[in-house]
Short mmCIF file of C-alpha atoms in Angstrom, two decimals:
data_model
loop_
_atom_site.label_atom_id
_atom_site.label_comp_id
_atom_site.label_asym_id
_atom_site.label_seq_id
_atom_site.Cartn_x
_atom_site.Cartn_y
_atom_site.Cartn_z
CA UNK A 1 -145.05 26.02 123.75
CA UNK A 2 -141.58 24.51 123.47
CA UNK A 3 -140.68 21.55 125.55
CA UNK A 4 -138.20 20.65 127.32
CA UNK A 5 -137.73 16.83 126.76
CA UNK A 6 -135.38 14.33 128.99
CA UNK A 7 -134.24 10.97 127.63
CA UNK A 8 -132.57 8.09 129.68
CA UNK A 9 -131.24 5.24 128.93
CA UNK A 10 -127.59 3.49 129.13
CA UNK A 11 -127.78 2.44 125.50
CA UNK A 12 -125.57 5.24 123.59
CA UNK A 13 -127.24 4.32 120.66
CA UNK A 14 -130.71 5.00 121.57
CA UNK A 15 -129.75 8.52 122.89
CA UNK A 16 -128.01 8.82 119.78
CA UNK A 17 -130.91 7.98 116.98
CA UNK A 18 -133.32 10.22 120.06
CA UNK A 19 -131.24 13.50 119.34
CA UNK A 20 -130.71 13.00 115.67
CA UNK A 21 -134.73 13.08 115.65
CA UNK A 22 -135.26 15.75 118.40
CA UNK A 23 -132.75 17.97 116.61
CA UNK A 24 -134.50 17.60 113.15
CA UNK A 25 -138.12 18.12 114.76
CA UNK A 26 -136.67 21.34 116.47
CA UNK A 27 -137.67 20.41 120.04
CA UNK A 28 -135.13 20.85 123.20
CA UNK A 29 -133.68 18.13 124.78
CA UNK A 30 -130.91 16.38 127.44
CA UNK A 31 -129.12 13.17 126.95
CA UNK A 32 -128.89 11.33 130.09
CA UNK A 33 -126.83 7.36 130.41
CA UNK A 34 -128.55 6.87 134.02
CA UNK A 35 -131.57 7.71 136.14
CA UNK A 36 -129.07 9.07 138.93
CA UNK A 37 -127.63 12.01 136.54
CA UNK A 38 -131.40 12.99 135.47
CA UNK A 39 -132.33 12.95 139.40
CA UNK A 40 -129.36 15.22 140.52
CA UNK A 41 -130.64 17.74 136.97
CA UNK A 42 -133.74 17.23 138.76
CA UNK A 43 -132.47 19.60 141.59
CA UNK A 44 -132.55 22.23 138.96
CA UNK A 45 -134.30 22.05 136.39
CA UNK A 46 -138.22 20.45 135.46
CA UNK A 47 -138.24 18.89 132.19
CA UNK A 48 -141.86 19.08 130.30
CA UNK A 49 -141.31 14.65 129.58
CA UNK A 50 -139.17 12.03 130.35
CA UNK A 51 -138.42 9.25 128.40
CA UNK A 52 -136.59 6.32 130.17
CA UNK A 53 -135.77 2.72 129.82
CA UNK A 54 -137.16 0.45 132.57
CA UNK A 55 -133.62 -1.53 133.21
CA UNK A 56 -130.71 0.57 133.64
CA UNK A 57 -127.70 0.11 135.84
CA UNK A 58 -128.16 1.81 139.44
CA UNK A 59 -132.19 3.21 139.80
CA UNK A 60 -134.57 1.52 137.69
CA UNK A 61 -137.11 3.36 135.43
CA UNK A 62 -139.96 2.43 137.26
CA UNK A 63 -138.14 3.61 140.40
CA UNK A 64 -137.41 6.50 138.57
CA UNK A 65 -141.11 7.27 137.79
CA UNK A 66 -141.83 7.47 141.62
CA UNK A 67 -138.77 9.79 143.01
CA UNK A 68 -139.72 12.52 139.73
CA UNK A 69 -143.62 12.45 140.73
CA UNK A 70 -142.58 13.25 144.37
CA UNK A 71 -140.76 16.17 142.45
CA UNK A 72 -143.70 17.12 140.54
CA UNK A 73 -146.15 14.72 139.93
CA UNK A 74 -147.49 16.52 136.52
CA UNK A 75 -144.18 15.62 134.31
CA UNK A 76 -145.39 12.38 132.02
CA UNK A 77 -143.50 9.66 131.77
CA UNK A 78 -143.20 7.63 129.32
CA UNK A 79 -141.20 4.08 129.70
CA UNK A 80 -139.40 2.19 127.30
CA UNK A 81 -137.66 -1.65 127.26
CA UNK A 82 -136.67 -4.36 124.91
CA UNK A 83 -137.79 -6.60 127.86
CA UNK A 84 -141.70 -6.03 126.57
CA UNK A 85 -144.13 -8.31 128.67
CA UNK A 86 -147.71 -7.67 130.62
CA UNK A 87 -145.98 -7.20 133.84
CA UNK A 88 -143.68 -4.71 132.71
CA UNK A 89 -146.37 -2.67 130.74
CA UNK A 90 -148.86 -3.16 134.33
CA UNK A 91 -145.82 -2.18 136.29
CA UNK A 92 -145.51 1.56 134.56
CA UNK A 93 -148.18 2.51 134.36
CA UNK A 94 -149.32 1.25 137.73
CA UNK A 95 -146.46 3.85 138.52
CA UNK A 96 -147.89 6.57 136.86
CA UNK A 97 -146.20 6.17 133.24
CA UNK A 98 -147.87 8.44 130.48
CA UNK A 99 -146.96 5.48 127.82
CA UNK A 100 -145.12 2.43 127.17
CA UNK A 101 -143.13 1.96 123.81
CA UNK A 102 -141.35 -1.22 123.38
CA UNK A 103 -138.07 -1.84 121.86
CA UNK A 104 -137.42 -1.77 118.73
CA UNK A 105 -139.88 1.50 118.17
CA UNK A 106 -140.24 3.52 115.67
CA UNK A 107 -139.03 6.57 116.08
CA UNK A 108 -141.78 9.27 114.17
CA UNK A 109 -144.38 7.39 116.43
CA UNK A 110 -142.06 7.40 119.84
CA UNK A 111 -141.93 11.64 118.35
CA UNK A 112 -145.71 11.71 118.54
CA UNK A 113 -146.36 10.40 121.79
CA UNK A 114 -143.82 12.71 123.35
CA UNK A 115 -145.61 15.90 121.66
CA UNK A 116 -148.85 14.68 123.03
CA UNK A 117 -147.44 14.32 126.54
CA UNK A 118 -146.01 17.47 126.28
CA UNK A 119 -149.58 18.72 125.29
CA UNK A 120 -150.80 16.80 127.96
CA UNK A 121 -148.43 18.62 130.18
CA UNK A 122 -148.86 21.85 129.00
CA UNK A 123 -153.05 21.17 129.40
CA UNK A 124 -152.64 19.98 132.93
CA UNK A 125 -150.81 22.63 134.28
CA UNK A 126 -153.63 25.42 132.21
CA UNK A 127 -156.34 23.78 134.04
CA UNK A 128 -154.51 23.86 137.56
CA UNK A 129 -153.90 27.62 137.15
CA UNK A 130 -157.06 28.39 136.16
CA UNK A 131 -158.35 26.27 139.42
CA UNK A 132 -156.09 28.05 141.47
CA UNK A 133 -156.94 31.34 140.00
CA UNK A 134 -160.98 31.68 139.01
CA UNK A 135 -160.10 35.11 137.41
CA UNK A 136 -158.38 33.27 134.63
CA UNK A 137 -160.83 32.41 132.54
CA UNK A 138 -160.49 30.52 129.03
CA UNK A 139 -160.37 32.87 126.41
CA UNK A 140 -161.83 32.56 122.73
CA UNK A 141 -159.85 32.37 119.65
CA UNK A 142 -160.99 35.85 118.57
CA UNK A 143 -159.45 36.98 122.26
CA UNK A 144 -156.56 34.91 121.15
CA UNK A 145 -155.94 36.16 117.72
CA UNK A 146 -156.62 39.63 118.91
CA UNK A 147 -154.10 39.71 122.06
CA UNK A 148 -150.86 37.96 119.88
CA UNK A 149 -148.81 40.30 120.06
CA UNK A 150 -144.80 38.56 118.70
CA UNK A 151 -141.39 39.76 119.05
CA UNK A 152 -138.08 38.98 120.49
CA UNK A 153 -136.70 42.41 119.56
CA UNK A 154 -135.32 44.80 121.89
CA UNK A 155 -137.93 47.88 120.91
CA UNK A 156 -141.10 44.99 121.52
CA UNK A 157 -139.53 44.11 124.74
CA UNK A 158 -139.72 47.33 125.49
CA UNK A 159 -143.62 47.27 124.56
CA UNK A 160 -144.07 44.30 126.62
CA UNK A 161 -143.08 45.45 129.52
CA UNK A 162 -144.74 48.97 129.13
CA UNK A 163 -147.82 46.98 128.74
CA UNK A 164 -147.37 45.05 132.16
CA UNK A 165 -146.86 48.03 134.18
CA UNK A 166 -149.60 50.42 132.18
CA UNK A 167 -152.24 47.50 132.10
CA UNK A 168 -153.18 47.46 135.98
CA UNK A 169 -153.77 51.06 135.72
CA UNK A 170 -156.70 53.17 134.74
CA UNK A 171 -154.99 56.03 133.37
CA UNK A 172 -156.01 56.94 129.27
CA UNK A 173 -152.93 55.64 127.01
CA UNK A 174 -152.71 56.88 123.96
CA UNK A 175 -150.42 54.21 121.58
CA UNK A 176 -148.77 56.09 118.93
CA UNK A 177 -147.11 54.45 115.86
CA UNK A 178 -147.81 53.70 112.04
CA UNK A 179 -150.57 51.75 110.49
CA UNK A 180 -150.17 48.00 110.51
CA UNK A 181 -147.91 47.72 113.19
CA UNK A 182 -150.30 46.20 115.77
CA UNK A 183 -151.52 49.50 118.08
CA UNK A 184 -154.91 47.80 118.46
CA UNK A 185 -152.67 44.56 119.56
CA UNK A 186 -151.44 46.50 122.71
CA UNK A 187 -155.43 47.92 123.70
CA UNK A 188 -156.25 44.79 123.41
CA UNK A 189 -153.21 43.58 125.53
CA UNK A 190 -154.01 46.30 128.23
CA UNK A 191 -157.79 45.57 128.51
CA UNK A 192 -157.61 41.98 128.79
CA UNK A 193 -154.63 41.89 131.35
CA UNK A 194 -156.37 44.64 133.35
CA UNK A 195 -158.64 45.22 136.03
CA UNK A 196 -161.30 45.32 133.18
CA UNK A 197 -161.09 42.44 131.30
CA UNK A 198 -164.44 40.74 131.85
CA UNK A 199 -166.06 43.44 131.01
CA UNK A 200 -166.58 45.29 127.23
CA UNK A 201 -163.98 46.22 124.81
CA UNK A 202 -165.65 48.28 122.45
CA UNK A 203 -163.56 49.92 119.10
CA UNK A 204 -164.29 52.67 117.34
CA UNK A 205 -162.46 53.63 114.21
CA UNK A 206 -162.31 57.08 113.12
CA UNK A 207 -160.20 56.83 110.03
CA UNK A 208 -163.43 54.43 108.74
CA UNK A 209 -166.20 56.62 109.72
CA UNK A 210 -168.18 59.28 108.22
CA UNK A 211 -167.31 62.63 110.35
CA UNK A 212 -171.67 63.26 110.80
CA UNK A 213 -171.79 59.89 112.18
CA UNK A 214 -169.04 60.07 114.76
CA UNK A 215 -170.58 62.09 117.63
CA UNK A 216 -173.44 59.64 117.57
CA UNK A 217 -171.89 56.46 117.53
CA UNK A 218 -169.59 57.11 120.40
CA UNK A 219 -172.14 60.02 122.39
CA UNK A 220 -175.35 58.67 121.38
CA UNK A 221 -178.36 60.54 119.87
CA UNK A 222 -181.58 61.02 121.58
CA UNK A 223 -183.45 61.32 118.71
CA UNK A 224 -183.32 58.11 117.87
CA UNK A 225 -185.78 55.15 119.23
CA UNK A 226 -183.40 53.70 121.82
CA UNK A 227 -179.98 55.35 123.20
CA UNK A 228 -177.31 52.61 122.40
CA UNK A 229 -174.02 54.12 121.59
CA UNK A 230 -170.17 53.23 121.95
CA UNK A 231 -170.17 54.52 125.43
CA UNK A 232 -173.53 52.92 126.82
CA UNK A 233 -172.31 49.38 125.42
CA UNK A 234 -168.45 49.45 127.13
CA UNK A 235 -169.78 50.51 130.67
CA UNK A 236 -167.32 49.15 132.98
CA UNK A 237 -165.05 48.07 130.34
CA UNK A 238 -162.46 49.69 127.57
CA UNK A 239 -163.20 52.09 124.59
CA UNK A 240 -160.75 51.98 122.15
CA UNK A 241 -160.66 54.87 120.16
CA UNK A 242 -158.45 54.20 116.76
CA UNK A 243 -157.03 56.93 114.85
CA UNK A 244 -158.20 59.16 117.29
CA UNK A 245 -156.39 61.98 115.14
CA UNK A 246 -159.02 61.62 112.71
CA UNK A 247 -161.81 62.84 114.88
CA UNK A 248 -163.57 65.93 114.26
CA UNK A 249 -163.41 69.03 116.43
CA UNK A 250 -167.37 68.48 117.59
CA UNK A 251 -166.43 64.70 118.90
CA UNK A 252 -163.18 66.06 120.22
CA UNK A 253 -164.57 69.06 122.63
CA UNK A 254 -167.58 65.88 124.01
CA UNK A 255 -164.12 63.45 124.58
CA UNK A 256 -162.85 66.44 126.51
CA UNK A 257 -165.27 66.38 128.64
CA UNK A 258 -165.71 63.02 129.60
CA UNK A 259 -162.07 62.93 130.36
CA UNK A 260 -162.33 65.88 132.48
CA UNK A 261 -165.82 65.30 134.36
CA UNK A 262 -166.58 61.48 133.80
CA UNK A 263 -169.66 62.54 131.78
CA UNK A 264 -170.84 63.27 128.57
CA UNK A 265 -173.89 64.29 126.93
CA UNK A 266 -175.75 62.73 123.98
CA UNK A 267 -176.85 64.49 120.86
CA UNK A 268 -180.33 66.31 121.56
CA UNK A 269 -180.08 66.56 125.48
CA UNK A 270 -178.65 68.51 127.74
CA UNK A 271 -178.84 66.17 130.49
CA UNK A 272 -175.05 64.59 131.35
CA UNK A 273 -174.62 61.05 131.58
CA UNK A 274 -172.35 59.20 134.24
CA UNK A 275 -169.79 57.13 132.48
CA UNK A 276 -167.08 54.58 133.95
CA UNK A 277 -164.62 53.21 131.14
CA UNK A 278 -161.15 53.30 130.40
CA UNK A 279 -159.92 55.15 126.79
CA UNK A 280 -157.54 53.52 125.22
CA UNK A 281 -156.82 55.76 121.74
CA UNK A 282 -154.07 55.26 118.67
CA UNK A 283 -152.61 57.93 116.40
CA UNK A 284 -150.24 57.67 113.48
CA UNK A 285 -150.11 61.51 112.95
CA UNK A 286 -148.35 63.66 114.97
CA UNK A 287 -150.79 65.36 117.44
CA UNK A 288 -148.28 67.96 118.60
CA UNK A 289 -148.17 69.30 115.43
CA UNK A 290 -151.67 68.96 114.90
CA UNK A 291 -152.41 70.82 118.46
CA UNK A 292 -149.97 73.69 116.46
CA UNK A 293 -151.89 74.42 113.91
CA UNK A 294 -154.89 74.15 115.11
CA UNK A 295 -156.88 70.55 114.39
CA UNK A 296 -156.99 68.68 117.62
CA UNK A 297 -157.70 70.47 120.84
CA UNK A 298 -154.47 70.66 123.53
CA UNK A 299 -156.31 70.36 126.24
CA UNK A 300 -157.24 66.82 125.25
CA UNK A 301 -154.37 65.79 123.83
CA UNK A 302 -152.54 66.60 127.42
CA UNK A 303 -155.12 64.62 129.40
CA UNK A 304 -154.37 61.71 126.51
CA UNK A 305 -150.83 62.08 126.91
CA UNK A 306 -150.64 60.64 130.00
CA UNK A 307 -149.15 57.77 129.14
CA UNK A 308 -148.04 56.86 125.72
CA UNK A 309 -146.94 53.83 124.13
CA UNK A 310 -144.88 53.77 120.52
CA UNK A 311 -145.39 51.02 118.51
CA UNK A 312 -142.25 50.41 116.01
CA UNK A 313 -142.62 50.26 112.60
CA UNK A 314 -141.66 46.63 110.96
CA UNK A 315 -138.57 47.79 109.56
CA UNK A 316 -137.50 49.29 112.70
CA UNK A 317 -137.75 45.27 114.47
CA UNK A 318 -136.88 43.22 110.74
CA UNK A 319 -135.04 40.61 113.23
CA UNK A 320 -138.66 39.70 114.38
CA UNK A 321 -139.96 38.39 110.34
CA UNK A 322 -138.87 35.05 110.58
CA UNK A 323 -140.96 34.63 113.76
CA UNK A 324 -143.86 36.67 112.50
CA UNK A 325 -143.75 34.83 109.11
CA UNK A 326 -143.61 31.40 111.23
CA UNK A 327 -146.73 32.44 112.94
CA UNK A 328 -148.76 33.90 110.06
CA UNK A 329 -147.55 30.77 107.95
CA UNK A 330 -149.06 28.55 110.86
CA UNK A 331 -152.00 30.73 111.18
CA UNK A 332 -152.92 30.76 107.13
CA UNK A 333 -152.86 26.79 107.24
CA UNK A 334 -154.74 26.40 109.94
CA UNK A 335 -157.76 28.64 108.20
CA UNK A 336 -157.19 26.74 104.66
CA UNK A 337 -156.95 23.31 106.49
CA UNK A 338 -153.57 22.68 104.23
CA UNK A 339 -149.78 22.36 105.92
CA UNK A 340 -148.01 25.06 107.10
CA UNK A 341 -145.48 27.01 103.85
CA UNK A 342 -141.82 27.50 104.93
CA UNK A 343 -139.72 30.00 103.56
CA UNK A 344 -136.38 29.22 102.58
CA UNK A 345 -133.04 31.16 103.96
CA UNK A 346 -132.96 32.99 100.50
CA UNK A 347 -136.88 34.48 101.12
CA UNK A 348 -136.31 35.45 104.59
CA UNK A 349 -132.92 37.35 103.82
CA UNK A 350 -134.67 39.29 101.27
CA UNK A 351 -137.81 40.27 103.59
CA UNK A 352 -135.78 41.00 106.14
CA UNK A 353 -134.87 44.18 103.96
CA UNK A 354 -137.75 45.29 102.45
CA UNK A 355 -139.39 48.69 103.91
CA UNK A 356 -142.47 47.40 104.86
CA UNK A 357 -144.58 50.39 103.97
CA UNK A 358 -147.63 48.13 105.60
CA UNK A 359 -146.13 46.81 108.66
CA UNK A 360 -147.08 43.82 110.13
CA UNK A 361 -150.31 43.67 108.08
CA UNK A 362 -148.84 43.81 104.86
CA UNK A 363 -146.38 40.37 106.45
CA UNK A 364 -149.93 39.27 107.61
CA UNK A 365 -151.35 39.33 104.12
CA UNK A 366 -148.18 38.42 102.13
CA UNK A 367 -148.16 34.87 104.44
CA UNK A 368 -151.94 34.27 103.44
CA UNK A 369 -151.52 34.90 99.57
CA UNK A 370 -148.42 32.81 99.66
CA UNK A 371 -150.60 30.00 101.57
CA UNK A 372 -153.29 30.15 98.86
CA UNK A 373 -150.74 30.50 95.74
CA UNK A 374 -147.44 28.57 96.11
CA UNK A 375 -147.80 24.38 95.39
CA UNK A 376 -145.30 23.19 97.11
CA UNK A 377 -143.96 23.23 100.69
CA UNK A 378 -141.09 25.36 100.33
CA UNK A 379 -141.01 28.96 99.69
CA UNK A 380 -138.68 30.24 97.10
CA UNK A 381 -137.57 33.73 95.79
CA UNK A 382 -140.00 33.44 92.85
CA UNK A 383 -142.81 32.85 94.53
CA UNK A 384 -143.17 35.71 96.10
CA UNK A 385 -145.71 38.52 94.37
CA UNK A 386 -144.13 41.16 91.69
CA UNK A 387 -144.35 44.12 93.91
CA UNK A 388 -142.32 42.65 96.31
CA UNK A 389 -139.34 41.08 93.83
CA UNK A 390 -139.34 44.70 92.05
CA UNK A 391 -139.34 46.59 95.73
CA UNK A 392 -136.44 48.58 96.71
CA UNK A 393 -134.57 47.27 99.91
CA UNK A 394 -134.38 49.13 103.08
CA UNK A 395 -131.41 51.09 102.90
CA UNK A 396 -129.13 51.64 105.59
CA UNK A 397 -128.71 55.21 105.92
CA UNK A 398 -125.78 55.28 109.23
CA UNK A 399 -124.58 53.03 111.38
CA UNK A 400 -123.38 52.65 114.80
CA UNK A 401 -120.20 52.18 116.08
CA UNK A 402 -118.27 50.30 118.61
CA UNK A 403 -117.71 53.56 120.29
CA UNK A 404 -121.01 54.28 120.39
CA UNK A 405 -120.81 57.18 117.97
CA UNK A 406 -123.22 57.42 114.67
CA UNK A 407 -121.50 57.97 111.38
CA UNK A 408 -122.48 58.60 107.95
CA UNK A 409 -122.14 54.71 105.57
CA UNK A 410 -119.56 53.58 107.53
CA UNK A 411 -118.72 50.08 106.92
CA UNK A 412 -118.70 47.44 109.88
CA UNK A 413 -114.96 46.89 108.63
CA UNK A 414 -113.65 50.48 108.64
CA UNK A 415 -115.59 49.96 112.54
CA UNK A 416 -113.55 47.14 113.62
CA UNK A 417 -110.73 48.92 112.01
CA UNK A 418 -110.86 52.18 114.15
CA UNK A 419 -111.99 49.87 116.83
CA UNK A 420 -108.52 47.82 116.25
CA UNK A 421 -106.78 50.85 115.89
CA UNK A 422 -107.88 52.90 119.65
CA UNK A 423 -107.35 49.69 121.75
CA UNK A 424 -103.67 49.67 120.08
CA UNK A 425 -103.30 53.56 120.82
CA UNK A 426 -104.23 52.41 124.55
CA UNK A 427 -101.23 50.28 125.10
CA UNK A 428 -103.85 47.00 125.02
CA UNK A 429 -102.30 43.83 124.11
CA UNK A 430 -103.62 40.26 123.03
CA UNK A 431 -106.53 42.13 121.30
CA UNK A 432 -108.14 39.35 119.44
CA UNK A 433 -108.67 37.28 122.73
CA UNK A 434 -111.24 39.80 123.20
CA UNK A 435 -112.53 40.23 119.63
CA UNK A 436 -112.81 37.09 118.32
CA UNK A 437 -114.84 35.76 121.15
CA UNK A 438 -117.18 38.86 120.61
CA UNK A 439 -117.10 38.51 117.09
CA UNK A 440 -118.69 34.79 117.21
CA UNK A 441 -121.11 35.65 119.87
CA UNK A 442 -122.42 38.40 118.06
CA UNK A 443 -122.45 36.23 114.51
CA UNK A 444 -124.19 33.34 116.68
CA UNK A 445 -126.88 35.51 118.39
CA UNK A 446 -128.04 37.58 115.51
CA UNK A 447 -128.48 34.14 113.13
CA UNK A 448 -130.10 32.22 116.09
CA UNK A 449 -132.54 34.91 116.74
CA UNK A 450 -132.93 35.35 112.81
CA UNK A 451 -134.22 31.92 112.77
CA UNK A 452 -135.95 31.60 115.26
CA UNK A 453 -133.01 29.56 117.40
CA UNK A 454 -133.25 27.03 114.63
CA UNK A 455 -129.89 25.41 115.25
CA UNK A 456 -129.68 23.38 112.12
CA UNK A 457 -130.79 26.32 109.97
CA UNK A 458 -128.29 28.60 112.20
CA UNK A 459 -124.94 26.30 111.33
CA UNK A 460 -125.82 26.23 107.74
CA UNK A 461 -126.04 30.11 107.27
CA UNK A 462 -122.89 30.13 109.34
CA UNK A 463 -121.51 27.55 107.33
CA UNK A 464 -120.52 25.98 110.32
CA UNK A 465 -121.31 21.93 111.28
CA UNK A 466 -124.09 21.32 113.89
CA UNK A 467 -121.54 20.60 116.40
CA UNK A 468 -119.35 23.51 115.98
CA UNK A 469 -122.33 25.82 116.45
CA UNK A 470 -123.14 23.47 119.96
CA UNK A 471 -119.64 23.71 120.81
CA UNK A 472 -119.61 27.20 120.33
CA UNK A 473 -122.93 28.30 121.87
CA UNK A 474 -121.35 26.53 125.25
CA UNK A 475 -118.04 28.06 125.21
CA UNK A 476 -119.90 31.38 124.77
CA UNK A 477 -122.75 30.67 127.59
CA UNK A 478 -125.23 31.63 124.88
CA UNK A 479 -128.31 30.65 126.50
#
């Protein structure tokens, strides 16, 4: 959730000392002198809260409070005036005012009650969409752990929106990437936002168990007491088979047929059973090769290969770690009831370029150890465990240039150079009109997205002043 946060009032200086501290707390925000100006944004754009003085020149606050609420009536205001008296106070929230804070405030507590009236907000509008929609029902935090899946990169924008067109369908996938980079994320993503998600999601891992228990677990085995296996518990729902690569031959010819007939037959009988689940299955060996030389049967792997999903490997998506860290930071604090850690610019240049042999796991479990060992708020380069400060960076082994070409260690300088040198060969003039404006927007997008669009942070790795980077991100239109 990130608000978007309106403040009005003619008093420059209250606007002022309201974006020094909405700035430092990270949350959005617009500056308005007069109710008119926010009514005409109105047109446009909701905010999430509005705070406004009660006497300004032209519309009043509390006429304000009425003309937004025939907008949308769910936006909470929250009125403020140096003229504090009973009527005033009855007046708002007679009008429909979330709060009233009287001049002179203080500003952390005026902060507080605009996050809980953009939590308010945020509730509100939940519970109406639920009301409007009884298939959305409120999931529980193991749902919600399970189904976080985070990145702004390119490649997981990719995954997202192969999820949202694969996850309505009933077609096997078959999600292929390494270990630790979140395949059982996606089956989780696909059950719950398909036609299947109140019923089971059952997992199976092959890589965990032992290969004369397999055929069992997920076929059942008649002669035991009472026939309760993998398949007879997700009915209706999702079987997630992980490592599906591991499974032995046995297993695999039983999968084949279910996938073929919609049946399958339990140890000990001979008597098929009708089944009605989706498989969802990962891999982090290559099954092509594996259908080569023998080890998984082609025939299944084809009807698995319908569709396939490729999960990237951390280092493949390192702009996503400072929002993965933020989140597993959060997450850590929250289950040792301490304060979320924060790692400084230095710690999140350096993980940036590690390998990240365990993917997004090995982040996962870095963020709890560092929850549980560092003392003080900030995380520093020495904190972090030995293996990690004696780890070699990811190197760089080509690049790409602006031609679109790959080369061998090129740097980005010999780029721009040969770049430089083919518009010149063209007959182009006034070259660094369309250069320079490229250079910053590229410099500004890759540092905003590296932290997160922490502005502040952003003009201090630039080594630019927190105006320059404003001034800059609207001569740009970076959004």
């Amino acid at each position: 959730m990130n608000p978007m946060i309106w403040i009005i009032d003619d008093d420059a200086s209250i606007r002022f000392v309201f974006d020094k501290a909405l700035d430092v707390n990270s949350i959005q925000h617009r500056l308005f002198e007069n109710g008119e100006a926010a009514l005409s944004a109105l047109q446009h754009e909701i905010p999430d809260v509005i705070v406004s003085d009660i006497r300004m020149p032209g519309i009043s606050g509390l006429a304000l409070i009425k003309a937004v609420h025939e907008v949308d009536e769910n936006i909470p205001f929250i009125i403020m005036t140096a003229h504090s008296d009973l009527a005033a106070a009855i007046d708002s929230y007679e009008q429909g005012s979330f709060e009233y804070l009287p001049k002179p405030f203080d500003i952390e507590s005026a902060i507080a009650v605009i996050r809980r009236a953009a939590m308010h907000r945020y509730n509100s509008l939940k519970l109406k969409e639920e009301k409007a929609n009884p298939q959305l029902q409120p999931k529980t935090k193991e749902q919600d752990d399970n189904d976080e899946i985070i990145g702004k990169s390119p490649v997981m924008q990719e995954v997202f929106k192969f999820i949202g067109r694969v996850s309505k369908t009933e077609l096997p996938v078959l999600v292929h990437g390494e270990v630790g980079t979140g395949r059982g994320l996606v089956a989780m993503a696909l059950h719950n936002h398909g036609q299947r998600r109140s019923k089971p999601f059952i997992t199976v891992n092959m890589s965990s168990m032992p290969k004369e228990m397999v055929q069992s677990e997920i076929f059942g085995d008649c002669g035991q007491k009472q026939l309760s296996c993998a398949l007879s518990r997700a009915e209706g729902g999702t079987l997630f088979v992980n490592e599906i690569c591991d499974m032995p031959l046995e297993a695999q010819t039983r999968m084949l047929k279910l996938l073929q007939d919609g049946e399958y037959v339990p140890l000990g009988s001979d008597k098929s059973i009708r089944s009605d689940i989706r498989l969802i299955a990962t891999s982090s060996k290559d099954l092509e090769s594996m259908v080569a030389d023998g080890s998984f049967i082609a025939d299944l792997f084809y009807r698995l290969n319908v569709i396939n999903i490729n999960m990237p490997a951390l280092r493949e998506r390192n702009n996503d770690i400072p929002m993965l860290a933020k989140h597993f930071l959060a997450q850590a604090a929250q289950d040792a009831h301490t304060e979320p850690k924060k790692l400084t610019s230095e710690v999140l240049v350096f993980l940036c370029r590690q390998q990240w042999p365990g993917n997004v796991t090995q982040l996962k479990n870095l963020c709890k150890y560092l929850t549980i060992m560092v003392t003080g708020r900030d995380i520093q380069l020495v904190d972090l465990p030995t293996e990690f400060l004696h780890a070699k960076p990811q190197i760089q082994k080509s690049a790409t240039s602006i031609t679109g070409t790959t080369t061998e260690k090129v740097s980005w300088q010999e780029q721009l150079r040969n770049w430089v040198d083919g518009r010149l060969k063209a007959g182009e003039r006034d070259i660094l009109s369309e250069a320079v404006p490229e250079f910053e927007r590229i410099m500004l997008e890759a540092t905003l997205s590296f932290t997160g669009n922490h502005k502040q942070e952003s003009a201090k790795l630039l080594g630019w002043g927190r105006n320059t980077l404003t001034r800059k991100i609207k001569e740009l239109g970076i959004k």
